[in-house]
Coordinates of C-alpha atoms in Angstrom, one line a residue:
X1 CA -8.2 19.1 -21.4
X2 CA -11.3 21.2 -22.5
X3 CA -10.1 24.5 -23.3
X4 CA -7.0 23.1 -23.8
X5 CA -4.3 25.5 -25.5
X6 CA -2.7 24.4 -28.5
X7 CA 0.5 26.3 -29.8
X8 CA -0.3 27.0 -33.3
X9 CA 2.8 25.8 -35.0
X10 CA 2.3 22.9 -32.6
X11 CA 5.4 20.2 -33.4
X12 CA 7.5 22.2 -34.8
X13 CA 7.9 24.3 -32.1
X14 CA 11.3 24.7 -30.2
X15 CA 11.1 24.5 -27.2
X16 CA 13.1 25.4 -24.0
X17 CA 12.8 23.5 -20.7
X18 CA 15.0 24.9 -17.8
X19 CA 14.7 25.0 -13.9
X20 CA 15.7 28.2 -12.7
X21 CA 19.0 29.9 -12.1
X22 CA 21.5 29.5 -9.5
X23 CA 23.7 29.4 -7.2
X24 CA 21.5 27.7 -4.7
X25 CA 24.1 27.6 -1.0
X26 CA 24.0 31.2 -0.9
X27 CA 21.7 34.0 0.7
X28 CA 20.7 36.9 -2.9
X29 CA 18.0 38.7 -3.6
X30 CA 16.0 36.3 -6.1
X31 CA 15.4 34.2 -2.8
X32 CA 18.7 31.8 -2.8
X33 CA 19.3 30.8 0.7
X34 CA 22.9 29.0 2.4
X35 CA 20.5 27.0 4.8
X36 CA 18.7 25.3 1.9
X37 CA 21.1 24.2 -1.2
X38 CA 20.4 22.4 -3.7
X39 CA 21.4 19.0 -2.0
X40 CA 18.2 16.9 -0.4
X41 CA 20.4 15.1 2.3
X42 CA 22.8 17.9 3.8
X43 CA 19.5 20.4 3.6
X44 CA 16.8 17.8 5.5
X45 CA 19.0 14.7 6.4
X46 CA 22.0 15.3 7.8
X47 CA 22.2 18.4 7.8
X48 CA 24.9 18.7 10.8
X49 CA 26.6 15.5 10.3
X50 CA 29.5 17.4 8.8
X51 CA 32.0 15.8 6.7
X52 CA 30.2 12.9 7.5
X53 CA 26.8 14.2 5.8
X54 CA 25.9 12.5 2.9
X55 CA 26.4 14.6 -0.3
X56 CA 25.1 14.5 -4.1
X57 CA 22.9 16.3 -6.4
X58 CA 19.3 15.2 -8.3
X59 CA 18.3 16.4 -11.7
X60 CA 15.2 17.9 -12.5
X61 CA 13.4 14.4 -13.5
X62 CA 9.9 15.8 -13.8
X63 CA 11.4 17.9 -16.7
X64 CA 13.8 15.2 -18.0
X65 CA 10.1 13.4 -17.9
X66 CA 9.2 16.3 -20.2
X67 CA 11.6 16.7 -22.5
X68 CA 11.8 12.6 -23.9
X69 CA 8.1 12.9 -24.9
X70 CA 8.5 15.3 -26.6
X71 CA 8.1 15.2 -30.7
X72 CA 8.8 18.6 -31.0
X73 CA 12.9 20.0 -31.2
X74 CA 13.4 20.4 -27.2
X75 CA 16.9 22.1 -25.3
X76 CA 16.9 21.1 -21.6
X77 CA 19.3 23.6 -19.2
X78 CA 19.5 22.1 -15.5
X79 CA 20.9 24.0 -13.3
X80 CA 22.1 27.4 -15.2
X81 CA 24.0 29.9 -13.8
X82 CA 21.8 33.3 -14.2
X83 CA 24.5 34.4 -16.7
X84 CA 23.8 31.0 -18.7
X85 CA 20.4 31.3 -19.0
X86 CA 20.3 34.6 -20.3
X87 CA 22.9 33.5 -22.9
X88 CA 21.4 30.9 -23.7
X89 CA 17.5 32.7 -24.5
X90 CA 20.1 35.5 -26.5
X91 CA 21.4 33.7 -28.6
X92 CA 19.4 30.5 -29.9
X93 CA 15.4 31.3 -30.6
X94 CA 12.5 29.3 -29.5
X95 CA 9.0 29.1 -29.9
X96 CA 8.4 28.0 -26.2
X97 CA 10.6 28.2 -22.5
X98 CA 8.9 26.0 -19.6
X99 CA 10.4 26.9 -16.4
X100 CA 10.0 24.1 -13.6
X101 CA 10.2 25.4 -9.7
X102 CA 8.9 25.4 -6.2
X103 CA 7.2 28.3 -4.5
X104 CA 10.7 29.3 -2.6
X105 CA 12.1 30.3 -5.6
X106 CA 9.2 32.1 -6.5
X107 CA 12.0 35.5 -7.1
X108 CA 14.2 33.9 -10.0
X109 CA 10.5 33.0 -11.7
X110 CA 9.7 36.2 -11.8
X111 CA 12.7 37.2 -12.8
X112 CA 13.4 34.3 -15.4
X113 CA 10.0 35.7 -17.0
X114 CA 11.1 39.2 -17.3
X115 CA 14.4 38.3 -19.2
X116 CA 12.5 35.7 -21.2
X117 CA 10.0 38.7 -22.2
X118 CA 12.8 40.9 -23.1
X119 CA 15.0 38.3 -25.3
X120 CA 12.2 36.5 -26.7
X121 CA 9.8 38.3 -26.8
X122 CA 7.7 36.3 -29.4
X123 CA 8.1 33.0 -27.4
X124 CA 5.0 31.4 -25.1
X125 CA 6.4 31.2 -21.7
X126 CA 4.6 27.7 -19.4
X127 CA 5.4 27.7 -15.9
X128 CA 4.7 24.3 -13.6
X129 CA 6.4 22.6 -10.4
X130 CA 5.9 23.1 -7.2
X131 CA 5.2 27.3 -7.8
X132 CA 2.3 26.7 -9.7
X133 CA 0.4 25.3 -6.2
X134 CA 1.0 29.1 -5.0
X135 CA -1.9 31.9 -4.8
X136 CA -2.3 34.1 -7.2
X137 CA 0.9 32.9 -9.1
X138 CA -0.8 33.9 -12.4
X139 CA -0.6 38.3 -11.0
X140 CA 2.9 37.5 -10.2
X141 CA 4.5 36.4 -13.0
X142 CA 4.3 37.2 -16.4
X143 CA 3.3 34.0 -17.6
X144 CA 1.6 32.6 -20.5
X145 CA 0.0 29.0 -19.1
X146 CA 0.4 27.9 -15.4
X147 CA 0.3 23.9 -15.5
X148 CA 0.1 22.2 -12.1
X149 CA 0.3 18.2 -12.8
X150 CA 1.2 16.0 -15.4
X151 CA 3.9 17.7 -17.5
X152 CA 3.9 15.6 -19.5
X153 CA 0.1 15.0 -21.1
X154 CA -0.7 19.0 -21.0
X155 CA 2.9 19.6 -23.5
X156 CA 1.9 16.5 -25.8
X157 CA -1.5 18.3 -26.0
X158 CA -0.1 22.0 -26.3
X159 CA 2.2 20.1 -29.0
X160 CA -0.6 18.6 -30.9
X161 CA 0.3 15.2 -30.3
X162 CA -0.9 12.3 -29.2
X163 CA -1.8 11.9 -25.3
X164 CA -3.1 8.2 -24.8
X165 CA 0.8 7.4 -26.4
X166 CA 2.9 5.2 -24.0
X167 CA 4.9 7.7 -21.6
X168 CA 8.5 6.8 -22.4
X169 CA 10.9 7.0 -19.6
X170 CA 14.4 9.1 -19.3
X171 CA 17.7 6.7 -19.2
X172 CA 18.8 8.6 -16.2
X173 CA 20.8 8.2 -13.2
X174 CA 19.5 9.3 -9.4
X175 CA 21.9 11.0 -8.6
X176 CA 26.0 12.8 -9.6
X177 CA 28.0 14.2 -7.6
X178 CA 28.2 11.8 -4.2
X179 CA 30.4 13.2 -1.4
X180 CA 31.5 12.0 2.0
X181 CA 34.1 11.5 4.5
X182 CA 35.3 14.6 2.2
X183 CA 36.1 12.5 -1.1
X184 CA 34.2 11.8 -4.0
X185 CA 34.0 8.2 -4.5
X186 CA 34.8 6.5 -7.8
X187 CA 32.1 6.7 -10.1
X188 CA 32.3 2.8 -11.7
X189 CA 28.5 1.5 -13.5
X190 CA 26.4 0.2 -11.2
X191 CA 27.4 1.7 -8.6
X192 CA 24.4 4.8 -8.8
X193 CA 20.7 3.5 -8.9
X194 CA 18.5 4.8 -12.0
X195 CA 16.5 7.0 -11.5
X196 CA 12.3 5.6 -12.0
X197 CA 9.1 7.0 -12.2
X198 CA 5.8 4.5 -11.9
X199 CA 3.6 7.0 -10.7
X200 CA 3.0 11.2 -9.5
X201 CA 0.5 11.8 -7.4
X202 CA -0.2 10.3 -3.8
X203 CA -3.5 8.7 -2.8
X204 CA -2.9 8.9 1.0
X205 CA -2.8 12.7 0.4
X206 CA -1.3 13.8 4.3
X207 CA -3.1 17.5 4.9
X208 CA 0.8 18.9 4.3
X209 CA 2.3 17.5 1.2
X210 CA 2.4 19.3 -1.6
X211 CA 2.8 16.4 -4.1
X212 CA -0.4 15.5 -3.1
X213 CA -1.7 19.0 -3.9
X214 CA 0.1 19.3 -7.1
X215 CA -1.5 16.6 -8.5
X216 CA -5.4 17.2 -7.9
X217 CA -5.3 15.9 -3.4
X218 CA -6.4 12.8 -1.6
X219 CA -7.0 9.7 -3.7
X220 CA -5.7 11.6 -6.9
X221 CA -2.4 10.0 -8.5
X222 CA -1.6 9.3 -12.2
X223 CA 0.0 5.8 -12.9
X224 CA 2.5 5.9 -16.2
X225 CA 2.5 2.5 -15.7
X226 CA -0.1 0.7 -14.4
X227 CA 1.2 -3.0 -14.8
X228 CA 3.7 -4.9 -13.1
X229 CA 4.7 -6.0 -16.9
X230 CA 5.3 -2.3 -17.9
X231 CA 7.4 -1.3 -15.0
X232 CA 9.6 -4.6 -15.5
X233 CA 10.0 -3.7 -19.1
X234 CA 11.2 -0.3 -18.0
X235 CA 14.0 -1.4 -15.4
X236 CA 15.2 -4.1 -18.0
X237 CA 15.7 -1.1 -19.6
X238 CA 17.4 1.4 -17.8
X239 CA 19.6 -1.8 -16.7
X240 CA 21.2 -2.6 -20.2
X241 CA 21.1 1.0 -21.4
X242 CA 23.2 1.8 -18.1
X243 CA 24.3 -0.8 -16.6
X244 CA 23.1 -0.5 -13.5
X245 CA 21.6 -3.0 -10.4
X246 CA 19.5 -0.7 -8.2
X247 CA 16.8 1.7 -8.9
X248 CA 15.3 4.6 -6.6
X249 CA 11.6 4.6 -7.4
X250 CA 10.4 8.6 -7.5
X251 CA 6.8 7.7 -6.4
X252 CA 5.6 8.8 -2.9
X253 CA 4.1 5.3 -1.8
X254 CA 5.0 2.1 -4.5
X255 CA 4.2 -0.3 -2.4
X256 CA 0.1 0.8 -2.3
X257 CA 0.0 -0.1 -6.3
X258 CA 0.1 -3.3 -4.1
X259 CA -1.0 -5.4 -7.0
X260 CA 1.8 -4.1 -9.6
X261 CA 4.4 -4.8 -7.7
X262 CA 4.0 -8.5 -6.8
X263 CA 3.5 -8.7 -10.1
X264 CA 7.0 -7.1 -10.7
X265 CA 8.8 -9.9 -8.0
X266 CA 6.6 -12.2 -10.4
X267 CA 8.7 -10.8 -12.7
X268 CA 11.8 -10.4 -11.3
X269 CA 12.0 -14.2 -10.2
X270 CA 11.1 -15.5 -12.9
X271 CA 13.6 -13.6 -14.9
X272 CA 16.8 -14.0 -12.0
X273 CA 16.3 -10.4 -11.5
X274 CA 18.5 -9.9 -8.3
X275 CA 17.4 -5.6 -8.6
X276 CA 18.4 -3.3 -5.2
X277 CA 14.8 -0.7 -5.1
X278 CA 15.5 2.8 -3.2
X279 CA 11.7 3.2 -2.2
X280 CA 9.3 5.7 -0.1
X281 CA 6.7 4.0 2.0
X282 CA 3.6 4.3 4.3
X283 CA 4.1 1.8 7.4
X284 CA 0.8 0.9 7.2
X285 CA 1.3 0.0 3.5
X286 CA 4.8 -2.0 4.2
X287 CA 2.8 -3.8 6.4
X288 CA 1.0 -5.7 3.8
X289 CA 3.5 -7.3 3.0
X290 CA 5.8 -10.3 4.1
X291 CA 9.0 -9.8 4.8
X292 CA 10.5 -12.7 2.3
X293 CA 8.4 -11.0 0.2
X294 CA 9.9 -7.1 -0.1
X295 CA 13.0 -9.1 0.5
X296 CA 12.4 -10.7 -3.0
X297 CA 11.8 -7.5 -4.5
X298 CA 15.3 -6.5 -3.7
X299 CA 13.6 -3.3 -0.8
X300 CA 17.3 -2.1 0.4
X301 CA 15.8 1.2 1.5
X302 CA 13.0 2.6 2.9
X303 CA 11.8 6.8 3.0
X304 CA 9.2 6.2 5.7
X305 CA 6.8 9.2 7.6
X306 CA 7.2 8.8 11.5
X307 CA 5.4 12.0 12.1
X308 CA 5.5 11.3 15.5
X309 CA 3.4 10.3 18.7
X310 CA -0.2 11.2 18.8
X311 CA 0.0 12.8 15.2
X312 CA -3.1 12.4 13.8
X313 CA -2.4 10.3 10.1
X314 CA -3.9 7.0 9.7
X315 CA -0.9 5.7 7.4
X316 CA 1.0 5.3 10.8
X317 CA -2.4 3.6 13.0
X318 CA -2.1 0.6 14.2
X319 CA 1.0 -0.7 13.2
X320 CA 4.1 -0.3 15.5
X321 CA 6.8 1.7 14.1
X322 CA 9.3 0.8 15.9
X323 CA 8.9 -2.6 16.2
X324 CA 8.7 -2.2 12.7
X325 CA 12.2 -0.3 11.4
X326 CA 13.4 -3.3 13.9
X327 CA 12.6 -5.7 11.9
X328 CA 13.1 -4.2 8.7
X329 CA 16.9 -3.0 10.0
X330 CA 17.6 -7.1 11.0
X331 CA 16.9 -8.4 7.6
X332 CA 19.5 -5.5 6.0
X333 CA 17.0 -2.4 4.8
X334 CA 18.1 0.9 5.6
X335 CA 15.4 2.5 6.7
X336 CA 15.0 7.4 6.8
X337 CA 13.0 8.1 9.3
X338 CA 10.7 11.5 8.4
X339 CA 9.8 13.6 11.4
X340 CA 7.9 16.8 12.0
X341 CA 8.5 19.4 14.5
X342 CA 5.5 21.6 15.3
X343 CA 2.9 19.5 15.3
X344 CA -0.5 20.6 16.4
X345 CA 0.5 19.2 19.7
X346 CA 3.6 20.3 20.3
X347 CA 5.2 22.3 22.7
X348 CA 8.1 23.9 24.8
X349 CA 7.3 21.6 27.4
X350 CA 7.0 18.3 25.5
X351 CA 9.1 19.2 22.5
X352 CA 12.4 17.2 24.1
X353 CA 10.6 14.0 24.7
X354 CA 8.9 14.6 21.2
X355 CA 12.8 14.7 20.0
X356 CA 13.9 11.7 22.0
X357 CA 11.4 9.8 20.5
X358 CA 12.1 10.8 17.1
X359 CA 15.7 9.2 18.0
X360 CA 14.6 6.3 19.4
X361 CA 14.2 4.1 16.6
X362 CA 17.6 4.5 15.6
X363 CA 16.9 4.6 12.1
X364 CA 19.8 4.7 9.3
X365 CA 18.7 8.1 8.6
X366 CA 16.6 10.8 10.0
X367 CA 15.0 13.2 8.6
X368 CA 13.4 16.9 10.5
X369 CA 11.5 19.2 9.3
X370 CA 9.1 21.8 10.7
X371 CA 5.5 21.5 9.9
X372 CA 4.5 24.3 6.9
X373 CA 1.7 24.6 5.7
X374 CA 2.8 25.4 1.4
X375 CA 0.0 27.1 -0.7
X376 CA -2.4 24.5 -2.2
X377 CA -2.4 22.2 0.5
X378 CA -5.5 21.7 2.8
X379 CA -3.1 23.0 5.5
X380 CA -2.4 26.2 4.2
X381 CA -6.5 26.7 3.5
X382 CA -6.6 25.5 7.0
X383 CA -4.5 28.0 8.2
X384 CA -5.7 31.0 6.2
X385 CA -9.2 30.5 7.5
X386 CA -8.0 30.0 10.5
X387 CA -6.3 33.4 10.0
X388 CA -2.3 32.2 11.7
X389 CA -0.3 32.8 8.1
X390 CA 2.0 35.1 7.8
X391 CA 1.7 37.8 5.4
X392 CA 4.6 37.9 3.0
X393 CA 6.0 41.5 3.9
X394 CA 6.2 39.6 7.4
X395 CA 8.3 35.6 5.6
X396 CA 9.4 36.0 2.2
X397 CA 8.0 33.1 0.6
X398 CA 12.4 32.4 0.3
X399 CA 12.4 31.4 3.5
X400 CA 9.6 29.2 3.9
X401 CA 11.2 25.8 3.1
X402 CA 11.1 24.4 6.4
X403 CA 14.6 24.2 7.5
X404 CA 14.2 27.8 9.3
X405 CA 11.1 29.7 10.6
X406 CA 6.9 28.5 10.3
X407 CA 5.2 30.8 8.4
X408 CA 2.6 31.3 10.5
X409 CA 1.9 31.4 13.9
X410 CA 1.7 28.9 15.6
X411 CA -0.5 28.0 19.0
X412 CA 1.9 27.2 21.2
X413 CA 5.4 27.8 19.7
X414 CA 6.5 31.6 19.1
X415 CA 9.4 33.6 18.6
X416 CA 10.9 31.1 16.8
X417 CA 11.5 28.6 19.2
X418 CA 11.1 26.5 16.1
X419 CA 14.9 27.1 14.3
X420 CA 16.3 25.9 17.9
X421 CA 14.1 23.1 18.6
X422 CA 15.1 21.7 14.8
X423 CA 18.7 22.3 15.3
X424 CA 18.1 20.4 18.4
X425 CA 16.6 17.2 17.0
X426 CA 19.4 16.9 14.4
X427 CA 22.5 17.2 16.9
X428 CA 20.4 14.8 19.6
X429 CA 20.1 12.1 16.5
X430 CA 24.0 12.9 15.2
X431 CA 25.2 12.5 18.8
X432 CA 23.5 9.4 20.8
X433 CA 23.7 7.4 17.1
X434 CA 26.5 8.9 15.2
X435 CA 27.4 9.4 11.5
X436 CA 25.0 7.7 9.3
X437 CA 27.6 6.4 7.7
X438 CA 28.3 4.0 10.3
X439 CA 24.4 3.4 10.7
X440 CA 24.0 2.3 7.6
X441 CA 27.2 -0.4 7.7
X442 CA 25.8 -1.8 10.6
X443 CA 22.4 -2.4 8.7
X444 CA 24.1 -3.4 5.2
X445 CA 26.2 -6.1 7.8
X446 CA 23.2 -7.6 9.1
X447 CA 21.5 -8.0 6.1
X448 CA 24.0 -9.9 4.4
X449 CA 24.9 -12.6 7.6
X450 CA 21.5 -13.4 7.8
X451 CA 21.0 -13.6 3.8
X452 CA 24.7 -14.7 2.6
X453 CA 23.7 -18.6 2.4
X454 CA 20.0 -17.9 1.7
X455 CA 18.5 -21.3 -0.6
X456 CA 17.9 -18.6 -3.6
X457 CA 20.7 -17.7 -5.5
X458 CA 18.7 -14.3 -6.7
X459 CA 18.8 -13.4 -3.1
X460 CA 22.7 -13.8 -3.0
X461 CA 24.1 -12.1 -5.0
X462 CA 22.3 -9.1 -4.1
X463 CA 23.4 -9.4 -0.6
X464 CA 26.8 -10.2 -2.3
X465 CA 26.3 -7.2 -4.2
X466 CA 25.4 -4.7 -1.2
X467 CA 28.6 -6.4 0.7
X468 CA 31.4 -5.6 -1.7
X469 CA 32.5 -2.4 -0.4
X470 CA 31.6 -3.7 3.4
X471 CA 34.5 -5.4 4.0
X472 CA 37.6 -3.1 2.5
X473 CA 35.8 0.6 1.8
X474 CA 33.4 0.3 4.6
X475 CA 35.8 -1.0 7.5
X476 CA 37.9 1.5 6.6
X477 CA 35.4 4.3 6.9
X478 CA 34.7 2.7 10.4
X479 CA 38.1 2.8 11.1
X480 CA 38.3 6.2 10.2
X481 CA 35.3 7.0 12.5
X482 CA 36.8 5.5 15.4
X483 CA 40.0 7.7 15.0
X484 CA 37.8 10.3 14.4
X485 CA 35.2 9.8 17.9
X486 CA 38.4 8.9 20.2
X487 CA 38.2 11.2 23.2
X488 CA 34.4 10.1 23.0
X489 CA 34.3 7.1 25.1
X490 CA 30.5 6.1 23.7
X491 CA 31.2 7.5 20.0
X492 CA 34.5 5.7 20.2
X493 CA 33.5 1.9 21.8
X494 CA 30.3 1.8 19.0
X495 CA 32.6 1.7 16.2
X496 CA 35.0 -0.4 17.7
X497 CA 32.2 -3.1 18.2
X498 CA 31.4 -2.4 14.4
X499 CA 34.7 -2.3 13.5
X500 CA 35.8 -5.8 15.1
X501 CA 32.0 -7.3 13.5
X502 CA 33.5 -6.7 10.5
X503 CA 37.0 -7.8 10.8
X504 CA 35.6 -11.4 12.0
X505 CA 32.6 -11.0 9.1
X506 CA 35.3 -10.4 6.1
X507 CA 38.6 -11.8 7.9
X508 CA 42.3 -10.7 7.5
X509 CA 41.5 -8.6 4.4
X510 CA 39.9 -6.5 6.6
X511 CA 42.0 -6.2 8.7
X512 CA 44.9 -5.1 6.4
X513 CA 42.6 -2.5 4.6
X514 CA 40.9 -1.2 7.3
X515 CA 43.7 0.6 8.8
X516 CA 45.8 1.8 5.6
X517 CA 42.6 3.1 4.2
X518 CA 41.5 4.5 7.4
X519 CA 44.3 6.6 8.2
X520 CA 43.7 8.1 4.4
X521 CA 40.4 8.8 4.8
X522 CA 41.2 10.5 8.2
X523 CA 43.0 12.9 7.0
X524 CA 40.4 13.5 4.5
X525 CA 37.5 14.2 6.9
X526 CA 39.5 16.5 8.7
X527 CA 40.9 18.5 5.5
X528 CA 36.6 18.7 5.1
X529 CA 36.2 19.7 8.5
X530 CA 38.3 22.6 8.0
X531 CA 36.3 23.6 4.6
X532 CA 33.5 23.8 5.3
X533 CA 34.0 25.6 8.7
X534 CA 35.4 27.6 6.7
X535 CA 32.1 28.6 4.4
X536 CA 32.5 26.5 1.9
X537 CA 29.7 25.5 0.1
X538 CA 28.9 22.7 -3.5
X539 CA 27.2 24.0 -6.2
X540 CA 25.6 21.8 -9.2
X541 CA 26.6 21.6 -12.8
X542 CA 24.9 22.8 -15.6
X543 CA 23.3 20.2 -17.7
X544 CA 22.6 21.7 -20.6
X545 CA 20.6 19.0 -23.5
X546 CA 18.8 18.1 -26.9
X547 CA 16.1 15.4 -27.5
X548 CA 16.6 14.1 -31.3
X549 CA 14.1 16.1 -32.5
X550 CA 16.4 19.7 -31.6
X551 CA 19.4 17.6 -32.8
X552 CA 17.9 16.8 -35.9
X553 CA 17.0 20.3 -36.4
X554 CA 20.4 21.8 -34.9
X555 CA 22.1 18.7 -37.6
X556 CA 19.3 20.4 -41.0
X557 CA 20.0 24.3 -39.3
X558 CA 23.8 23.2 -40.0
X559 CA 23.5 21.4 -43.2
X560 CA 21.6 24.7 -44.8
X561 CA 24.5 27.3 -43.2
X562 CA 27.2 25.2 -44.8
X563 CA 25.1 25.3 -48.3
X564 CA 24.4 29.0 -47.9
X565 CA 27.7 29.6 -47.5
X566 CA 28.6 27.4 -50.5
X567 CA 26.7 29.5 -52.6
X568 CA 27.5 32.9 -51.5
X569 CA 31.6 32.0 -52.4
X570 CA 30.5 30.5 -55.6
X571 CA 28.7 33.3 -56.6
X572 CA 31.0 35.8 -54.8
X573 CA 33.4 34.0 -57.4
X574 CA 31.4 34.9 -60.2
X575 CA 31.1 38.6 -59.8
X576 CA 35.4 38.3 -59.5
X577 CA 35.4 37.0 -62.9
X578 CA 32.7 39.0 -64.3
X579 CA 34.9 42.6 -63.4
X580 CA 38.0 40.5 -64.5
X581 CA 37.0 40.5 -67.8

């Protein structure tokens, strides 16, 4: 951090952090695209599953992490409308405005910078997030500082804080606004996982990975919590304050940090913690653990790269990924597989087999993304050297989000064929494997059967907790899905087998509740199908939050304003009294 800028007001500077403005799931002049909503699952995973799609929103966790680590008064405006953003910078005074964004939203960042210059001409503008990987961004946006990598350390230095101080973790849930089967399930305490951010970056450094590029490339990463003890302490605080038993671990390859993970396991065992963890992991990292260690850690959901046969990625080397997926699922661990469409060896001639190989994993969820050279990555540099990147006059950055077209000339796939192949992959996965909700239920049931009589009460407790909805809500969901597919013999047969398995496992309770709940859910599914067919889209709500320093400043200002008003009334009375004399 040599020659690092420091704001003249340091910790007295008033800071606004904001995500880019919405709406997000509709085409507009600033770069929003209907096919690129602010919903991770609907966008990239369950995109073609209609009313069965898992829909939810996730907060801007990077901005939340920065805010909680600032001693300066800091407000956070997350998912504002354009009008709400304008009102915030028009009606309030800020010395620093920080914007976090991805590259497809560069048009919104440009517009927000113009508005800040108009309404807050003396404010310093800081741009962070994946958008900073974009070439020549300093010439595209009117900003004072472009920050790549660790925003917490950068802002602490900028505001004159101690950069060696421990990193505080936000107390936040991993998602909100969940919707499936046309309903929003009750949001009871403990139902939603807490977000946990142990590290950023990834040492594996796949050539297409924007996150790895943002934090220094292959071999580079930042651990906010180096040890299992530090991580355990954070998790205990999250458990207590949010009343949670599960954690969505926002770390590109959490299990790669083996020493930390195994120490965490020791502490969980010693303190009888029956936690559940949702993690990202490479196949090779997974293979370095025994199934007993994974189950003991509470790993119940894994997002795993399955880039495809003959891919160049060493994280898949010498691993039978099909066998690995089957083994994990048999122990109740749900798998979200991630496959790429458009690798160098992909062509129209072999695409059908590539898709069939991917859906043959029968993962609980499956992500399909186009092979996209994002700015800052080694893959981008390769295409740049080869002269195969499309100019922005030919292809807008707003469309380079991995769910539409290539932003380069592929050697074999031409004329927009990639979009057809991408759609085909999603459709085939849904046709062959059915709704992800049914797959998830099947895997959870397998785990409960295997571990309900486990000798360790800690393990039993965890699987009992996860099994709670199986006998009731999930049984009703399967009943509704069987009814939905009554004219599809193959899929109806799959649902019938699953429903009978639930009846056998949970007896009369499931047999009574499933038809009652199922009839209701079948109605909501049909209603949701009509709603989506009419073009309805979901948008995240706006959040506005202040850190303790901002709250304290607000109280001081209010007190000063009240005192001034009283004094003004007193002076007015004195003048009137003098006039009467």
